[in-house]
Amino acid sequence: MKKTLSVVLTSAMALSMFSSVAFGKTSADFTDLKDLDAATKAKFDAMISAEIFDGVSDTTFGLKEEMNRAQFAKVAALIMGLEVNKDLKTSSFTDVSVTDPANGYALPYIEALKTANVTDGYAEGQYNPAGKVTKEQLATFLVRVLGKDAEAKALTGTDKTVSGWAQGYVAEALALKVLANNADGTFGGITNATRDLLVTGAYEAKQQYVPAGQVSLTEAKATGVQQVTVTFNKPVDTAKATVALTKGTANVATTAKFADDKKSVVLTLTDVKVTEGNYTATLSGLDAASVAKATATFTAENEKVAKLSFVNAGDYLAKSTKAVVKIKAENQYGETATINGGSYTAYVSGQTKTLTRNEDTGLLEMTLDTHAEQSEVSVIPVNVFLTNSSVSVQKTFKVGTEPFVTKVELGALKYPAGKTVLSSEGDYAEASITRYDQYGNVIPEGAISVDRTKFTSVVTPYSFDALKIAATDYDTVKISLEGSVDKAADYTATIYVGSASATLTVKVDSAKVATKVEFGSYAGVLAHGDKDKYIPIVAYDANGTQLTAQQIADQATAKRFSLSISGATAATGNNGNDAIVKTGEHKGQIKISSVDASANSVVFMNLGIYTSNVQTNVQKSFTIQEARKPETIVLDGDKPAQKAIVGGETTVKWFVKDQYGEKLDSTIADYVNDYKVEVTATEPTVADFTGLSTMEFSATELAGFNKKELKLTALAAGTAKVEAKLIQNPGKANENVLKTVSNSMEVIANSDLTYSIKPVTDMYATLDSSVVSASEKALTETGVFNGSLGRKVVVKAVNTSGEAVAIPAGRVISAASSDQNIAKVVQVGNEVVVVGNKAGTASITVVYKTVAGATKDESFTVNVKADAITATTVTADATNDIVMTSAVTADAYTLLPNLKVVDNYGVEYTDVELARYANLLGIQYVVTDVKGGTVTVGADGKVSISAGVTEFNIKAVVNGKTATTLVN
């Protein structure tokens, strides 16, 4: 029992650092480790290089030798990082003696364990240094090291080769994968542990171990000319920890990369090199209570050259005017030295030569003219040394025959920024090309004739010339995508120089190339006489990815599709591709300009792709319906107010629907005299009417009715009413009213109303803005109100039933802002606008009067933001028919019917506001596809249309959002 307790106590240790024995050795130095697999060998290398383990001799590790308690004590103390007094000569255990030839070396390690209360020995006053350690005792040690004692005690096991007391520890060791079962599935717990198990078990435990206690910086040192490595005694929280570097009192700019085990960080100097002087690394960001030592200092030296070596492939230089000798200079960190070529002296056959440093490779180079030397006879002694130092290298080269290319190497292919594949026409990637002569040396440009160094190329599989390979310069190969490919694929580019060749793989994406096409879902109908109807297309690339509307339009421009239509008129040029819309709302759809077929006949469409790699087509037919004609009138938008006080206003808007449930702007000529819309109003009336009056819209004027917004104004007691009738065969004996719609606004008493201020949405910091003009600010501040730059204060009312009641405007008596620096109040008469000044929130208090004359007050909060005004949506009608008899100049916004921009504050800009705030919004106009003349857009937003123009597209572009109208 005492023996077991001793091991249990011994196992309460923590992995933290390694110590010192086998400096510079690796597993390759030991014959019995040569057959280890790569993964196991890496573990041994880590433990050997960390100087915990050495061999039992210079060439033998002692892989399967059993370890004893003395060996165990040394490894344990080193792993724990305990303070070991190697000068100790006496032990507290009677059986441990410095004179013991086998185990005396372990005395200071055993005492370190006892001092740390890790062990109290094997028996009273004894440690038993020669005693063996079993596998189950080793398992217990490793589990306790990882702080999993409680977990182990909660486990049970049934392995008959493990002692009862150790079942839980073995089970936990297996679960943690620090040890493994034997090939027969048993653990063999009572067998003695061998040195290989101690190595691999300790290695695995180290990877999982998190030491207890506070964090300390254990070391900081320069590990590169621009690199400092800082180590900790335990992992740190890398989300919080930061490590700064200073030289004296000056901060040194660095970037940090923490190791995967979080026990160290590499600081890379961003602007300067490590130079002579004292540096300090300082840890911060962690709780002060969790840090024991937050700084580590070190003394650095300037970069120096520690070693020079020739890197030419062999002893021969070709007979050439440009034979290049290359030398690698290594600094004290094992890096390629950054010291320039002027710091070296070179003698070639007794003559001084100049060295240059290749900035790409870091190598020192000198070019020799050997063309006058005798092949296979002449020799060239080369001596290079760091000036005024003893660091040098010498070599005698032989002169061979004239150079010719025997080998070609291609560097890694570098794709466009942010890409790993060529996907768009014009994309290109580049790779370096290096030519080698018969001696393995690089052939520089100009060393031999151009004809003997230029390359030819072959691409497989054949890309139909989509991939073009050319030389950017002597050292660079450029591979560009000149056209579309049908399938995404890896292409092999083989580069030939003479009889030498090299290959590289080029990844090409066909994401923008249609290989399958379908007709999309069309919810409407095609009727006789229809104009400008659009049929959706759905296309896919070779990967099955659906193309966007823009990509479909691009494919049509590239003549990818084949389209034929019978029974309807569409653009047929470019093999039918001209019928596919390239811009605007219907981009990527087939435009049917007119449906000529009679009712009940059929329109046929055939859409396909026919290339060397793709042959596919689809068909679709439409049964033509009767011509469209008006059938009903419906409300457009929100329901108007039904109640009002005298002076209150509301608006109503309707539109006409055809028999197919679609909005109808006009009927065909067949029915031009068969329908009209008649609008009437009664007093109290609407604007546009006088007394009891009528407005009429013929069948060709339905677009005007659909856009008409009628305003009801309550002028006196009674009911204000506006009514619209859809009439068939007007004025004829068989006149018939198809549909009557109306809106009434009852004038009610001004009592029993509840008043409130309409909520004010977020607004822009207009007055503090650098993009709003001074004149606009001045106008806004003096009362030229505009919803785009301010928010009008609106008083609203509801009756006892909660219904909205239209009330007269001008109810505000006064208004004040809690902070005019944030939100400024501008009042003219009984109208108030709140204008944003600077970002922040402010309280606005409004005093207003009810219709009954009572005075009320209400406060609300406004939120002012400095976020720049940007467009969130841009919309306009798809077409605009205008009449031109001569050249015309017009405001661009007027050519896009119903053009509307909505910004990120929810503000809508229409009509003249689009011109007034063009600069603020950043509105631009682009004209394309002009037919019959010229159309230009001026900087002032004016569009000049020459005589003879029959058609063009005009696009409004705002913050990357667009709306396009086809002007006929």
XYZ file of C-alpha atoms in Angstrom, residues 341-834:
494
model
C 25.999 43.146 -51.279
C 28.257 46.137 -50.732
C 29.263 44.752 -47.325
C 31.075 41.811 -48.931
C 34.325 41.435 -50.815
C 34.684 38.959 -53.661
C 37.775 37.831 -55.559
C 37.452 35.841 -58.772
C 40.750 34.586 -60.177
C 42.419 37.296 -58.160
C 40.186 40.088 -59.511
C 37.720 42.036 -57.366
C 34.065 41.492 -58.306
C 30.823 43.152 -57.234
C 28.142 41.293 -55.322
C 24.467 42.261 -55.411
C 21.657 41.018 -53.207
C 18.625 39.597 -55.006
C 15.679 41.158 -53.172
C 13.343 38.326 -54.207
C 15.503 35.409 -53.041
C 17.795 37.173 -50.572
C 20.811 35.479 -52.185
C 24.034 37.231 -53.075
C 24.788 37.075 -56.777
C 27.622 37.949 -59.110
C 27.670 37.553 -62.864
C 30.842 36.271 -64.494
C 31.895 36.335 -68.136
C 33.317 32.875 -68.862
C 32.834 32.809 -72.633
C 36.591 33.241 -73.323
C 37.565 30.355 -71.038
C 38.448 26.881 -72.316
C 35.757 24.295 -71.755
C 36.702 21.457 -69.408
C 40.158 23.056 -68.940
C 39.799 26.428 -67.247
C 39.051 26.798 -63.574
C 37.725 29.840 -61.737
C 38.621 30.248 -58.051
C 36.040 32.323 -56.131
C 36.639 33.734 -52.663
C 33.863 35.669 -50.864
C 34.049 37.135 -47.387
C 32.267 39.617 -45.238
C 34.496 42.665 -45.350
C 36.636 43.073 -42.225
C 35.555 39.736 -40.756
C 36.611 36.101 -40.714
C 33.352 34.858 -42.232
C 34.238 33.579 -45.671
C 33.689 30.868 -48.251
C 35.888 29.612 -51.093
C 35.272 27.417 -54.098
C 36.969 26.619 -57.403
C 34.527 26.251 -60.297
C 35.245 24.415 -63.518
C 34.222 25.877 -66.871
C 31.930 23.673 -68.908
C 30.368 23.966 -72.351
C 27.964 26.622 -73.607
C 24.649 26.610 -71.758
C 21.426 25.133 -73.051
C 18.094 24.650 -71.294
C 17.725 21.216 -69.737
C 15.131 21.986 -67.072
C 12.258 24.418 -66.539
C 10.582 25.216 -63.232
C 7.297 27.074 -62.776
C 6.397 28.840 -59.566
C 3.006 28.775 -57.865
C 0.227 30.305 -59.934
C -0.934 33.615 -58.461
C -4.594 34.373 -59.155
C -6.270 37.811 -59.091
C -6.644 39.349 -55.638
C -9.283 37.549 -53.623
C -9.686 34.731 -56.169
C -8.571 31.127 -56.422
C -9.864 30.603 -59.934
C -10.177 32.422 -63.260
C -13.879 33.199 -63.620
C -14.356 36.384 -65.648
C -13.145 37.323 -69.082
C -9.971 39.358 -68.633
C -8.956 37.548 -65.442
C -5.347 36.419 -65.491
C -2.890 34.597 -63.281
C 0.893 34.647 -63.317
C 3.659 32.234 -62.428
C 7.420 32.621 -62.365
C 9.477 30.630 -64.869
C 13.073 29.593 -64.241
C 15.335 28.010 -66.844
C 18.273 25.825 -65.819
C 21.346 24.845 -67.816
C 23.001 21.447 -68.088
C 24.873 22.082 -64.828
C 21.742 22.887 -62.824
C 22.456 26.641 -62.733
C 19.881 29.317 -63.551
C 20.149 30.795 -67.045
C 19.695 34.567 -66.731
C 18.100 36.708 -69.412
C 20.562 37.404 -72.230
C 22.898 34.516 -71.429
C 21.923 32.749 -74.649
C 19.865 33.731 -77.684
C 16.191 34.553 -77.283
C 15.177 31.751 -79.609
C 16.729 29.221 -77.242
C 14.939 30.542 -74.135
C 11.473 31.480 -75.379
C 8.676 29.080 -74.553
C 5.747 27.483 -76.321
C 2.683 26.127 -74.564
C -0.154 23.638 -74.815
C -3.377 23.660 -72.796
C -5.269 20.445 -72.111
C -8.118 19.777 -72.376
C -8.482 22.095 -75.359
C -10.139 25.330 -74.215
C -11.112 26.650 -77.669
C -8.566 29.417 -77.146
C -10.341 30.646 -74.026
C -7.011 30.369 -72.193
C -4.136 32.378 -73.605
C -0.540 31.932 -72.392
C 2.078 34.607 -72.961
C 5.271 35.977 -71.431
C 4.894 39.104 -69.316
C 8.670 39.274 -69.184
C 11.593 36.822 -69.250
C 10.797 35.490 -65.775
C 6.978 35.500 -65.843
C 4.278 33.422 -67.531
C 0.829 35.003 -67.834
C -2.292 32.887 -68.315
C -5.405 34.905 -69.160
C -9.048 33.996 -69.660
C -9.919 35.452 -73.049
C -13.360 33.880 -73.410
C -15.978 31.812 -71.644
C -15.648 28.099 -71.044
C -18.595 25.741 -70.921
C -17.457 23.736 -67.921
C -15.591 24.516 -64.757
C -12.409 22.487 -64.885
C -8.753 22.211 -63.993
C -6.711 22.857 -67.123
C -3.111 21.763 -67.504
C -0.735 24.259 -69.079
C 2.468 22.666 -70.319
C 5.338 25.081 -70.946
C 8.130 23.964 -73.297
C 11.592 25.490 -73.607
C 13.611 23.423 -76.026
C 13.337 19.813 -74.882
C 12.514 20.799 -71.291
C 8.991 21.225 -70.015
C 7.003 21.937 -66.887
C 3.306 21.984 -66.109
C 0.958 23.887 -63.884
C -2.744 23.536 -63.155
C -5.077 26.413 -63.976
C -8.479 26.459 -62.288
C -11.194 27.945 -64.498
C -14.767 28.532 -63.398
C -17.719 28.508 -65.750
C -20.019 30.186 -63.220
C -21.054 32.824 -65.728
C -21.573 30.500 -68.688
C -25.025 29.085 -69.336
C -25.089 25.362 -70.090
C -28.784 24.816 -69.377
C -31.710 27.137 -69.994
C -35.404 27.041 -69.118
C -38.415 29.302 -69.371
C -39.250 30.829 -66.022
C -42.679 31.018 -64.445
C -44.914 33.555 -66.180
C -47.971 34.369 -64.066
C -49.723 36.575 -66.588
C -51.312 35.943 -69.959
C -50.527 36.993 -73.493
C -53.494 38.703 -75.086
C -54.087 39.881 -78.635
C -52.630 43.344 -79.106
C -50.384 43.218 -76.014
C -47.353 45.465 -76.020
C -44.069 45.040 -74.152
C -44.595 41.764 -72.339
C -41.647 40.004 -70.699
C -41.065 36.251 -70.423
C -38.605 35.142 -67.706
C -35.586 32.938 -68.458
C -33.817 30.664 -65.970
C -30.276 29.542 -66.819
C -27.691 27.409 -65.026
C -23.952 26.902 -65.349
C -22.176 23.546 -65.543
C -22.087 23.338 -61.731
C -25.860 23.698 -61.504
C -25.630 27.242 -60.123
C -28.414 29.522 -61.311
C -27.231 32.566 -63.253
C -28.271 36.061 -62.267
C -30.292 38.307 -64.560
C -27.129 40.257 -65.324
C -25.263 37.087 -66.249
C -28.097 36.005 -68.550
C -27.981 39.437 -70.192
C -24.215 39.111 -70.584
C -24.649 35.697 -72.178
C -27.169 37.151 -74.623
C -24.699 39.898 -75.515
C -22.135 37.161 -76.161
C -24.646 35.449 -78.535
C -24.909 32.426 -76.265
C -28.582 31.678 -76.866
C -30.682 30.781 -79.873
C -34.265 32.101 -79.779
C -37.140 31.856 -82.232
C -40.706 33.113 -81.775
C -43.789 32.711 -83.956
C -47.033 34.631 -83.583
C -45.491 37.588 -81.756
C -43.013 40.341 -82.567
C -39.633 40.489 -80.832
C -36.168 41.656 -81.786
C -34.687 38.865 -83.892
C -31.126 40.071 -84.507
C -28.095 38.331 -83.061
C -29.817 34.933 -83.479
C -32.666 36.099 -81.264
C -30.363 37.316 -78.477
C -31.434 40.925 -79.149
C -34.868 40.026 -77.789
C -33.312 39.393 -74.346
C -33.360 42.605 -72.314
C -29.879 43.811 -71.310
C -30.768 46.490 -68.720
C -33.496 47.650 -66.410
C -36.283 46.024 -64.467
C -36.735 43.198 -66.990
C -33.056 42.445 -67.477
C -32.451 38.874 -68.624
C -36.046 38.375 -69.854
C -37.434 37.955 -73.366
C -39.223 41.092 -74.532
C -42.317 40.583 -76.666
C -42.789 43.954 -78.347
C -46.268 43.099 -79.624
C -48.585 40.120 -79.784
C -49.917 39.974 -83.314
C -51.639 36.616 -83.155
C -55.404 36.563 -82.874
C -57.278 35.217 -79.864
C -57.179 31.436 -79.441
C -54.151 31.087 -81.692
C -50.795 29.927 -80.290
C -47.433 31.687 -79.879
C -44.487 29.279 -79.981
C -41.051 29.984 -78.436
C -37.921 27.886 -78.853
C -34.905 28.737 -76.701
C -31.626 26.839 -76.843
C -27.863 26.725 -76.495
C -25.852 25.139 -79.293
C -22.072 24.925 -78.867
C -19.428 22.271 -79.335
C -19.906 21.181 -75.700
C -23.563 21.988 -75.071
C -26.674 21.231 -77.102
C -29.906 21.909 -75.260
C -33.217 23.555 -75.991
C -36.649 24.112 -74.467
C -39.997 25.065 -75.944
C -42.967 26.967 -74.628
C -46.335 27.852 -76.095
C -48.935 30.427 -75.113
C -52.572 30.359 -76.138
C -53.408 33.945 -77.001
C -56.303 35.420 -75.069
C -58.808 38.046 -76.151
C -57.560 41.615 -76.177
C -57.401 43.333 -72.851
C -60.261 45.570 -71.838
C -61.268 47.302 -68.613
C -63.203 45.228 -66.118
C -63.036 46.896 -62.714
C -61.581 49.717 -60.588
C -59.693 49.057 -57.335
C -58.143 51.178 -54.582
C -54.439 51.922 -54.964
C -52.596 52.244 -51.635
C -53.868 53.007 -48.142
C -57.514 53.535 -47.370
C -58.300 57.278 -47.116
C -59.693 58.898 -43.968
C -63.447 58.452 -43.661
C -63.980 61.191 -41.073
C -62.947 64.836 -41.060
C -63.313 68.180 -39.348
C -64.057 71.158 -41.557
C -60.767 72.002 -43.262
C -59.439 68.435 -43.022
C -57.996 66.766 -46.090
C -57.411 63.236 -47.355
C -56.448 61.723 -50.681
C -57.693 58.771 -52.718
C -56.169 56.951 -55.687
C -57.622 54.204 -57.876
C -56.549 52.200 -60.914
C -58.231 50.140 -63.610
C -57.816 46.363 -63.847
C -58.441 44.290 -66.943
C -60.297 40.991 -67.192
C -57.073 39.138 -66.317
C -56.563 40.933 -63.021
C -53.678 43.074 -64.272
C -53.285 46.856 -64.132
C -54.491 48.326 -67.409
C -53.075 51.595 -68.691
C -54.775 51.556 -72.093
C -56.871 49.338 -74.319
C -56.144 48.306 -77.877
C -57.622 50.100 -80.843
C -60.409 47.529 -81.132
C -62.030 48.966 -77.988
C -60.882 52.562 -78.040
C -64.443 53.946 -78.139
C -66.024 51.291 -75.968
C -64.918 52.370 -72.484
C -64.337 55.403 -70.292
C -63.834 56.275 -66.622
C -65.971 59.039 -65.177
C -65.080 60.724 -61.893
C -67.504 62.958 -60.017
C -67.457 64.776 -56.688
C -70.044 66.467 -54.495
C -69.635 69.458 -52.230
C -67.751 69.797 -49.961
C -65.562 68.920 -52.851
C -62.107 67.982 -54.060
C -59.474 70.065 -55.733
C -59.865 69.870 -59.538
C -63.671 70.174 -59.247
C -66.020 73.121 -59.116
C -69.472 72.433 -57.790
C -70.957 69.202 -59.026
C -68.627 68.334 -61.876
C -67.213 65.437 -63.846
C -63.746 64.343 -65.040
C -63.567 61.820 -67.871
C -60.778 59.491 -68.976
C -61.132 57.764 -72.323
C -59.850 54.272 -73.042
C -56.574 55.781 -74.242
C -56.208 57.918 -71.092
C -56.366 55.193 -68.478
C -52.692 55.713 -67.555
C -53.595 59.266 -66.481
C -56.450 58.009 -64.321
C -54.261 55.357 -62.739
C -51.794 58.046 -61.647
C -54.400 60.588 -60.539
C -54.373 61.397 -56.834
C -57.632 63.051 -55.786
C -57.721 65.287 -52.722
C -60.874 65.559 -50.645
C -61.244 68.742 -48.620
C -63.991 69.064 -46.028
C -65.452 72.537 -46.644
C -68.736 72.428 -44.731
C -71.083 70.150 -42.853
C -72.142 67.094 -44.760
C -70.283 64.392 -46.603
C -67.521 64.950 -49.109
C -67.650 62.219 -51.723
C -65.685 61.309 -54.811
C -66.880 58.557 -57.118
C -65.419 56.778 -60.155
C -67.392 54.735 -62.681
C -66.099 52.369 -65.314
C -68.560 52.662 -68.206
C -68.907 50.356 -71.180
C -70.328 51.710 -74.445
C -70.603 55.274 -73.112
C -73.293 57.399 -74.794
C -74.787 54.441 -76.592
C -78.138 52.801 -76.129
C -76.500 49.830 -74.491
C -74.389 51.924 -72.051
C -73.459 49.828 -69.038
C -71.727 50.736 -65.760
C -69.275 47.910 -65.058
C -67.969 49.161 -61.731
C -68.556 52.041 -59.337
C -66.127 52.907 -56.556
C -66.336 55.812 -54.161
C -64.854 57.318 -51.064
C -66.795 59.431 -48.638
C -65.428 61.686 -45.947
C -68.017 62.583 -43.338
C -67.645 65.951 -41.693
C -68.105 65.488 -37.947
C -68.178 67.703 -34.881
C -64.857 68.682 -33.381
C -65.609 67.103 -30.020
C -64.558 63.757 -28.514
C -61.293 63.622 -30.440
C -57.977 62.374 -29.133
C -54.917 64.248 -30.418
C -51.279 63.236 -30.694
C -48.091 64.033 -32.601
C -47.277 61.748 -35.491
C -44.032 59.862 -34.647
C -40.875 61.420 -36.058
C -38.425 59.005 -37.699
C -34.614 59.193 -37.539
C -33.106 62.101 -39.416
C -29.800 63.110 -40.937
C -27.442 65.614 -39.270
C -28.057 68.090 -42.084
C -26.627 71.272 -40.601
C -23.383 69.561 -39.574
C -23.001 67.826 -42.918
C -20.104 68.574 -45.229
C -22.029 67.411 -48.293
C -25.180 69.522 -47.901
C -24.648 72.883 -49.562
C -24.605 76.067 -47.540
C -27.525 77.405 -49.573
C -29.623 74.338 -48.747
C -28.827 74.706 -45.066
C -29.758 78.358 -45.162
C -33.064 77.621 -46.900
C -33.882 74.890 -44.427
C -33.075 77.088 -41.441
C -35.236 79.938 -42.723
C -38.335 77.865 -43.259
C -38.221 76.541 -46.814
C -39.410 73.197 -45.541
C -38.632 69.995 -47.297
C -39.261 66.492 -46.016
C -35.926 65.362 -47.357
C -33.841 67.370 -44.896
C -36.235 67.849 -42.010
C -39.272 66.318 -40.363
C -42.534 68.213 -40.337
C -44.408 68.110 -37.026
C -47.882 66.756 -37.764
C -50.808 66.763 -35.335
C -53.214 63.879 -35.866
C -56.561 62.920 -34.353
C -58.762 59.854 -33.871
C -62.399 59.583 -32.751
C -63.741 57.461 -29.917
C -63.786 54.440 -32.216
C -60.121 54.856 -33.011
C -60.792 55.954 -36.602
C -58.449 58.499 -38.134
C -60.026 61.936 -38.495
C -58.669 64.440 -41.013
C -58.134 67.788 -39.338
C -56.988 71.159 -40.687
C -53.255 71.761 -40.783
C -51.457 74.577 -38.948
C -52.246 73.430 -35.406
C -48.809 74.061 -33.847
C -48.481 77.077 -31.570
C -44.815 76.624 -30.631
C -42.069 74.029 -30.402
C -38.750 73.832 -28.585
C -35.756 71.464 -28.615
C -33.944 70.291 -25.505
C -30.683 70.664 -27.447
C -30.562 72.888 -30.530
C -27.040 71.606 -31.194
C -28.588 68.207 -31.968
C -32.067 68.984 -33.298
C -33.047 72.467 -34.400
C -36.663 73.632 -34.478
C -37.685 75.914 -37.355
C -41.126 77.515 -37.190
C -42.983 79.645 -39.710
C -46.500 80.541 -38.632
C -48.196 77.407 -37.401
C -45.898 75.053 -39.271
C -42.865 73.479 -37.581
C -40.043 71.440 -39.003
C -37.325 69.688 -36.966
